[in-house]
Amino acid sequence: MTDFQIKIMKRALSLARRGIGKTSPNPAVGCVIVQGETIVGEGWHRKAGTPHAEAHALRQAGDRAKDADVYVTLEPCSHFGKTPPCAVALVKAAVSRVFVGMIDPNPLVCGRGSAILRDAGIEVITGLLEMDCARINEAFVKHVTTGRPFVILKSAMTLDGKTATSTGHSKWITSDISRDYVHKLRATVDAVMVGVGTVIADDPQLTCRIKGKRKDPKRIVVDSRLRTPGDARLLQPQSAAGTYMATIEEDPAKLDQFSRLGAELILCRDRGGRVDLDDLMVKLGVLGIQSVLLEGGRELAGEALRLGLIDKFLFFYAPKLLGGEDGFGLFSGRGVESMADALKLSDIKINRFGEDFMLEGYPERSCLPA
């Protein structure tokens, strides 16, 4: 691939990122149409149910799309949904070549869009910046290939790895800048999940408190015995986003109480007296939840880690030290006994937020292309 081709696909990726958090259950996609070395059309998928990236780019390009090169981050769709097939639209526009970042893992597409283009005599080049294209749709990829949501663990810690003092005090470890970023992060996922202990201790809202248009995520509380207070803020009608209560409780009176409070109950399999998180993930996938931001607490994080449910880690570190061996760590329960058994993270990135820094990493096991 030439430097110019990589440059244009990077432009398509930057367009696709504008749609992250707005297109679910569809993927975020960017498209650029080029004549020679001149961009004649651009577009991105802006919202589920609206025209796809290719449609916006073709409309902008008009007649200049004929014999042009098209760069698209995800294989053009081949099926009729709420919008017509983009592969057919590219054929009608008589484009010359189509550079595809990654083949669509959706069984409804998966190679069919490329086949439509090739059958029409259009050259298709795949795999240009494939991993970058996969990363922006990591939740979509996980969901359409496994039926389960993509799980992101987010936590704030001191430099000595503590999430709270010995008294449980944790407000605030990180800076306003870091917390503002977390609110933006919430706007990009389908759901935020916490354990009942976090609800009782902190009474969080789990909304996106950011300026401008926002999309609050669904709130999920893992509450095996429905101990959540009836006046908890995430049960109040302050957000259009609903609240799910994952439980193994069978008492009809308790179940009815939370239903009347507006919560949607998810009855899960019992795993040692607690909600079976593996079963919960299956049920969330069926409900169409593609991405979950796991925010607390340490029992929930520990169980998710041991079950291998976490797909991505976001660790915010503040330049602070609590000192001592008391205080709370990130995970509850027993850890491994040998360094050889430690979970290794890969594809590490580090970002600064004022004095804080965030480490992003993925477990070696991954649902994305190698």
Coordinates of C-alpha atoms in Angstrom, one line a residue:
M1 CA 0.0 0.0 0.0
T2 CA 1.2 3.5 -0.8
D3 CA 1.5 6.3 1.7
F4 CA -1.3 8.1 0.0
Q5 CA -3.7 5.1 0.3
I6 CA -2.9 4.8 4.0
K7 CA -3.4 8.6 4.4
I8 CA -6.9 8.4 2.9
M9 CA -7.9 5.4 4.9
K10 CA -6.8 7.2 8.1
R11 CA -9.1 10.0 7.0
A12 CA -11.9 7.5 6.6
L13 CA -11.2 6.3 10.1
S14 CA -11.3 9.8 11.6
L15 CA -14.7 10.2 10.0
A16 CA -15.9 6.9 11.4
R17 CA -14.9 7.9 14.9
R18 CA -17.5 10.7 14.7
G19 CA -20.2 8.1 14.8
I20 CA -18.9 6.1 17.8
G21 CA -21.6 5.9 20.5
K22 CA -24.4 7.0 18.1
T23 CA -24.7 4.1 15.6
S24 CA -25.4 1.1 17.9
P25 CA -26.4 -1.6 17.0
N26 CA -24.8 -0.7 13.7
P27 CA -21.1 -0.2 13.3
A28 CA -19.4 3.1 13.0
V29 CA -18.1 3.5 9.4
G30 CA -16.3 6.2 7.4
C31 CA -16.0 6.6 3.7
V32 CA -13.8 8.7 1.4
I33 CA -14.1 9.0 -2.4
V34 CA -11.0 10.1 -4.4
Q35 CA -10.4 11.1 -8.0
G36 CA -6.7 10.9 -8.6
E37 CA -5.4 12.5 -5.4
T38 CA -8.4 14.8 -4.9
I39 CA -11.1 14.0 -2.3
V40 CA -14.5 14.4 -4.0
G41 CA -16.8 12.9 -1.4
E42 CA -16.8 12.0 2.3
G43 CA -19.3 10.6 4.7
W44 CA -19.8 8.7 7.9
H45 CA -22.7 6.7 9.5
R46 CA -24.2 9.2 11.9
K47 CA -27.0 7.3 13.5
A48 CA -28.7 3.9 13.4
G49 CA -31.5 3.9 10.8
T50 CA -30.0 6.7 8.8
P51 CA -28.0 6.6 5.5
H52 CA -24.7 4.8 5.7
A53 CA -21.2 6.4 5.2
E54 CA -21.1 5.4 1.5
A55 CA -24.5 7.0 0.8
H56 CA -23.3 10.3 2.2
A57 CA -20.0 10.2 0.3
L58 CA -21.7 9.3 -3.0
R59 CA -24.2 12.1 -2.6
Q60 CA -21.4 14.6 -2.1
A61 CA -19.3 13.2 -5.0
G62 CA -22.2 13.1 -7.5
D63 CA -21.0 12.4 -11.0
R64 CA -17.4 12.6 -9.9
A65 CA -17.8 9.1 -8.3
K66 CA -17.5 7.5 -11.7
D67 CA -14.2 5.7 -12.1
A68 CA -13.1 7.0 -8.6
D69 CA -11.4 5.1 -5.8
V70 CA -13.5 4.5 -2.6
Y71 CA -12.0 4.0 0.8
V72 CA -14.3 2.5 3.4
T73 CA -13.5 1.3 6.9
L74 CA -15.9 -1.6 6.8
E75 CA -17.1 -3.8 3.9
P76 CA -20.1 -2.2 2.2
C77 CA -23.4 -3.8 3.2
S78 CA -25.1 -6.2 0.8
H79 CA -28.6 -6.6 2.4
F80 CA -31.7 -4.4 2.6
G81 CA -32.3 -3.2 6.1
K82 CA -33.6 0.3 7.0
T83 CA -31.4 1.5 4.2
P84 CA -30.6 0.0 0.7
P85 CA -27.4 -2.0 0.1
C86 CA -24.3 0.2 -0.2
A87 CA -22.5 -2.3 -2.4
V88 CA -25.2 -1.9 -5.0
A89 CA -25.1 1.9 -4.7
L90 CA -21.3 1.8 -5.5
V91 CA -21.9 -0.5 -8.5
K92 CA -24.5 2.0 -9.8
A93 CA -22.1 4.9 -9.3
A94 CA -19.5 2.9 -11.5
V95 CA -16.6 3.4 -9.1
S96 CA -13.3 2.0 -10.2
R97 CA -11.8 0.5 -7.0
V98 CA -12.9 0.0 -3.4
F99 CA -10.4 -0.2 -0.6
V100 CA -11.9 -2.0 2.4
G101 CA -10.5 -1.7 5.9
M102 CA -12.0 -4.9 7.2
I103 CA -14.5 -7.5 6.0
D104 CA -17.8 -7.2 7.9
P105 CA -18.1 -10.1 10.5
N106 CA -21.9 -9.8 10.4
P107 CA -23.2 -13.1 8.8
L108 CA -25.7 -11.0 6.8
V109 CA -22.7 -9.4 5.0
C110 CA -19.4 -11.2 5.5
G111 CA -17.9 -11.2 2.0
R112 CA -21.2 -10.7 0.1
G113 CA -20.7 -6.9 -0.3
S114 CA -17.2 -7.5 -1.8
A115 CA -18.6 -10.2 -4.0
I116 CA -21.2 -7.9 -5.4
L117 CA -18.5 -5.3 -6.3
R118 CA -16.2 -7.9 -7.8
D119 CA -19.0 -9.5 -9.9
A120 CA -19.6 -6.0 -11.3
G121 CA -15.9 -5.7 -12.4
I122 CA -14.9 -3.4 -9.5
E123 CA -11.5 -4.1 -8.0
V124 CA -11.7 -4.7 -4.2
I125 CA -8.6 -4.4 -2.0
T126 CA -9.1 -5.6 1.6
G127 CA -7.2 -5.3 4.8
L128 CA -5.9 -1.7 4.6
L129 CA -5.4 -0.7 8.3
E130 CA -7.5 -3.6 9.3
M131 CA -6.7 -3.6 13.0
D132 CA -7.4 0.1 13.3
C133 CA -10.8 -0.4 11.6
A134 CA -11.5 -3.3 13.9
R135 CA -10.7 -1.4 17.0
I136 CA -13.3 1.4 16.4
N137 CA -16.0 -1.3 16.1
E138 CA -14.7 -3.7 18.7
A139 CA -18.0 -3.9 20.5
F140 CA -19.9 -4.6 17.2
V141 CA -17.3 -7.3 16.2
K142 CA -17.7 -9.0 19.6
H143 CA -21.4 -8.9 19.6
V144 CA -22.1 -10.2 16.0
T145 CA -19.5 -13.0 16.3
T146 CA -20.3 -14.2 19.8
G147 CA -23.7 -12.8 20.7
R148 CA -22.1 -11.2 23.9
P149 CA -21.3 -7.6 24.8
F150 CA -17.8 -6.2 24.7
V151 CA -16.9 -5.6 28.4
I152 CA -14.6 -2.6 29.4
L153 CA -13.3 -2.5 32.9
K154 CA -12.7 1.1 34.1
S155 CA -11.1 2.0 37.4
A156 CA -9.4 4.9 39.1
M157 CA -6.4 4.1 41.4
T158 CA -3.6 5.6 43.3
L159 CA 0.0 4.8 42.3
D160 CA 0.1 2.1 44.9
G161 CA -3.0 0.4 43.4
K162 CA -5.7 1.5 45.8
T163 CA -9.2 2.3 44.8
A164 CA -10.3 3.5 48.2
T165 CA -8.9 4.2 51.7
S166 CA -9.3 1.7 54.6
T167 CA -12.5 3.5 55.5
G168 CA -13.9 3.1 51.9
H169 CA -13.4 6.8 51.1
S170 CA -12.7 7.2 47.4
K171 CA -13.9 10.7 46.3
W172 CA -12.0 11.8 44.5
I173 CA -8.9 9.8 43.4
T174 CA -8.5 11.4 40.0
S175 CA -8.9 14.9 38.7
D176 CA -11.9 16.7 37.1
I177 CA -10.3 16.2 33.7
S178 CA -10.2 12.4 34.1
R179 CA -13.8 12.3 35.3
D180 CA -15.0 14.5 32.4
Y181 CA -13.4 11.9 30.1
V182 CA -15.3 9.1 31.8
H183 CA -18.6 10.9 31.2
K184 CA -17.7 11.1 27.5
L185 CA -16.8 7.4 27.6
R186 CA -20.2 6.6 29.0
A187 CA -21.8 8.2 26.0
T188 CA -20.0 5.7 23.7
V189 CA -21.3 2.5 25.4
D190 CA -24.7 0.8 25.5
A191 CA -24.6 0.2 29.2
V192 CA -22.8 0.9 32.5
M193 CA -22.6 -1.8 35.1
V194 CA -22.0 -1.7 38.9
G195 CA -22.6 -4.0 41.8
V196 CA -25.1 -3.4 44.5
G197 CA -22.3 -2.5 46.9
T198 CA -21.4 0.5 44.8
V199 CA -25.0 1.6 44.7
I200 CA -25.4 1.4 48.5
A201 CA -22.1 3.2 49.2
D202 CA -22.1 5.9 46.5
D203 CA -25.7 6.2 45.2
P204 CA -24.4 7.0 41.6
Q205 CA -26.5 8.3 38.8
L206 CA -24.3 6.7 36.0
T207 CA -25.4 9.3 33.5
C208 CA -23.3 11.3 31.0
R209 CA -23.0 14.8 32.6
I210 CA -21.5 16.5 29.6
K211 CA -22.5 19.6 27.6
G212 CA -24.5 19.3 24.4
K213 CA -26.4 16.4 23.1
R214 CA -25.8 13.2 25.0
K215 CA -26.9 9.6 25.1
D216 CA -27.1 8.1 28.6
P217 CA -26.3 4.4 28.7
K218 CA -28.5 1.8 30.2
R219 CA -27.7 1.3 33.9
I220 CA -27.1 -2.3 35.0
V221 CA -27.0 -3.2 38.7
V222 CA -25.8 -6.7 39.7
D223 CA -27.9 -7.2 42.8
S224 CA -28.3 -10.9 43.7
R225 CA -30.8 -10.3 46.5
L226 CA -32.3 -7.0 45.4
R227 CA -30.8 -4.9 48.2
T228 CA -30.8 -1.7 46.2
P229 CA -32.6 1.1 48.2
G230 CA -35.9 2.1 46.6
D231 CA -34.8 5.7 46.6
A232 CA -31.5 5.1 44.7
R233 CA -30.9 7.8 42.2
L234 CA -30.5 5.4 39.3
L235 CA -34.1 4.2 39.9
Q236 CA -35.4 7.8 39.6
P237 CA -36.8 9.0 36.3
Q238 CA -34.0 11.5 35.7
S239 CA -32.8 9.9 32.5
A240 CA -34.4 8.4 29.4
A241 CA -32.0 5.4 29.9
G242 CA -33.6 2.5 31.7
T243 CA -32.2 0.5 34.5
Y244 CA -31.7 -3.3 34.5
M245 CA -31.5 -5.2 37.8
A246 CA -29.6 -8.5 37.4
T247 CA -30.7 -10.9 40.2
I248 CA -31.3 -14.4 41.4
E249 CA -34.0 -13.2 43.8
E250 CA -37.3 -15.2 43.5
D251 CA -39.4 -13.4 46.1
P252 CA -42.5 -12.2 44.0
A253 CA -43.0 -9.2 46.4
K254 CA -39.4 -7.9 45.9
L255 CA -39.6 -8.5 42.1
D256 CA -42.8 -6.6 41.9
Q257 CA -41.4 -3.7 44.0
F258 CA -38.6 -3.1 41.6
S259 CA -40.8 -3.6 38.5
R260 CA -43.1 -0.8 39.9
L261 CA -40.1 1.4 40.4
G262 CA -39.5 1.1 36.6
A263 CA -36.5 -1.3 36.7
E264 CA -36.3 -4.1 34.1
L265 CA -35.4 -7.4 35.9
I266 CA -33.0 -9.9 34.5
L267 CA -33.4 -13.2 36.2
C268 CA -30.0 -15.0 36.1
R269 CA -28.6 -18.4 36.9
D270 CA -27.4 -18.9 40.5
R271 CA -23.6 -19.2 40.8
G272 CA -22.8 -19.9 44.5
G273 CA -25.5 -17.6 45.8
R274 CA -24.7 -14.8 43.4
V275 CA -25.6 -13.8 39.9
D276 CA -23.8 -15.9 37.3
L277 CA -22.0 -13.1 35.3
D278 CA -21.4 -15.4 32.4
D279 CA -25.2 -16.1 32.1
L280 CA -25.8 -12.3 32.5
M281 CA -23.6 -11.5 29.5
V282 CA -25.5 -14.0 27.4
K283 CA -28.8 -12.4 28.4
L284 CA -27.5 -8.9 27.8
G285 CA -26.4 -9.9 24.3
V286 CA -29.9 -11.2 23.5
L287 CA -31.2 -7.8 24.6
G288 CA -29.0 -6.1 22.0
I289 CA -26.5 -4.7 24.5
Q290 CA -23.2 -4.5 22.5
S291 CA -20.9 -2.8 25.0
V292 CA -20.7 -2.6 28.8
L293 CA -18.6 -0.3 30.8
L294 CA -17.8 -2.1 34.1
E295 CA -17.3 0.6 36.8
G296 CA -17.5 -1.1 40.1
G297 CA -17.0 -2.5 42.6
R298 CA -14.1 -4.8 43.4
E299 CA -16.2 -8.0 43.9
L300 CA -17.8 -7.5 40.5
A301 CA -14.5 -6.8 38.9
G302 CA -12.8 -9.8 40.5
E303 CA -15.5 -12.2 39.4
A304 CA -15.5 -10.8 35.8
L305 CA -11.7 -11.1 35.7
R306 CA -11.7 -14.7 36.9
L307 CA -14.4 -15.7 34.4
G308 CA -12.5 -14.1 31.5
L309 CA -15.3 -11.7 30.7
I310 CA -13.2 -8.5 30.4
D311 CA -12.2 -7.5 26.9
K312 CA -10.5 -4.2 27.6
F313 CA -8.9 -2.5 30.6
L314 CA -8.9 1.3 31.3
F315 CA -6.9 2.1 34.4
F316 CA -6.7 5.8 35.5
Y317 CA -3.8 6.5 37.9
A318 CA -3.5 9.6 40.0
P319 CA -0.1 10.8 41.4
K320 CA -1.1 9.9 44.9
L321 CA 0.0 7.3 47.5
L322 CA -2.1 6.0 50.3
G323 CA 0.6 3.9 51.9
G324 CA 0.2 0.9 54.0
E325 CA -1.4 -2.5 53.2
D326 CA -4.9 -1.5 54.2
G327 CA -7.2 0.2 51.8
F328 CA -9.0 -1.4 48.9
G329 CA -7.5 -2.9 45.8
L330 CA -9.1 -3.3 42.4
F331 CA -10.1 -7.0 42.6
S332 CA -11.6 -9.0 45.4
G333 CA -11.0 -12.7 45.9
R334 CA -7.9 -14.9 45.4
G335 CA -5.4 -14.0 42.8
V336 CA -2.9 -16.3 41.0
E337 CA 0.0 -17.7 42.9
S338 CA 2.6 -17.5 40.2
M339 CA 3.7 -14.7 38.0
A340 CA 3.7 -17.1 35.1
D341 CA -0.1 -17.3 35.6
A342 CA -0.7 -13.5 35.6
L343 CA -3.0 -12.1 33.0
K344 CA -0.8 -10.2 30.5
L345 CA -2.1 -7.1 28.7
S346 CA -1.1 -6.2 25.2
D347 CA -1.5 -3.3 22.7
I348 CA -0.8 -0.9 25.6
K349 CA -1.5 2.8 25.2
I350 CA -1.0 5.6 27.7
N351 CA -2.8 9.0 27.7
R352 CA -2.4 12.0 30.0
F353 CA -5.3 13.8 31.6
G354 CA -3.7 16.7 33.4
E355 CA -1.6 15.1 36.2
D356 CA -3.4 11.8 35.8
F357 CA -2.6 9.2 33.2
M358 CA -4.7 6.4 31.8
L359 CA -3.4 3.0 30.8
E360 CA -5.4 1.2 28.1
G361 CA -4.8 -2.5 27.4
Y362 CA -6.3 -5.7 26.1
P363 CA -6.0 -9.2 27.4
E364 CA -4.0 -11.5 25.2
R365 CA -7.2 -13.3 24.4
S366 CA -9.1 -11.1 22.0
C367 CA -12.2 -11.3 19.8
L368 CA -10.5 -9.1 17.1
P369 CA -8.5 -10.1 14.1
A370 CA -4.9 -11.1 14.9

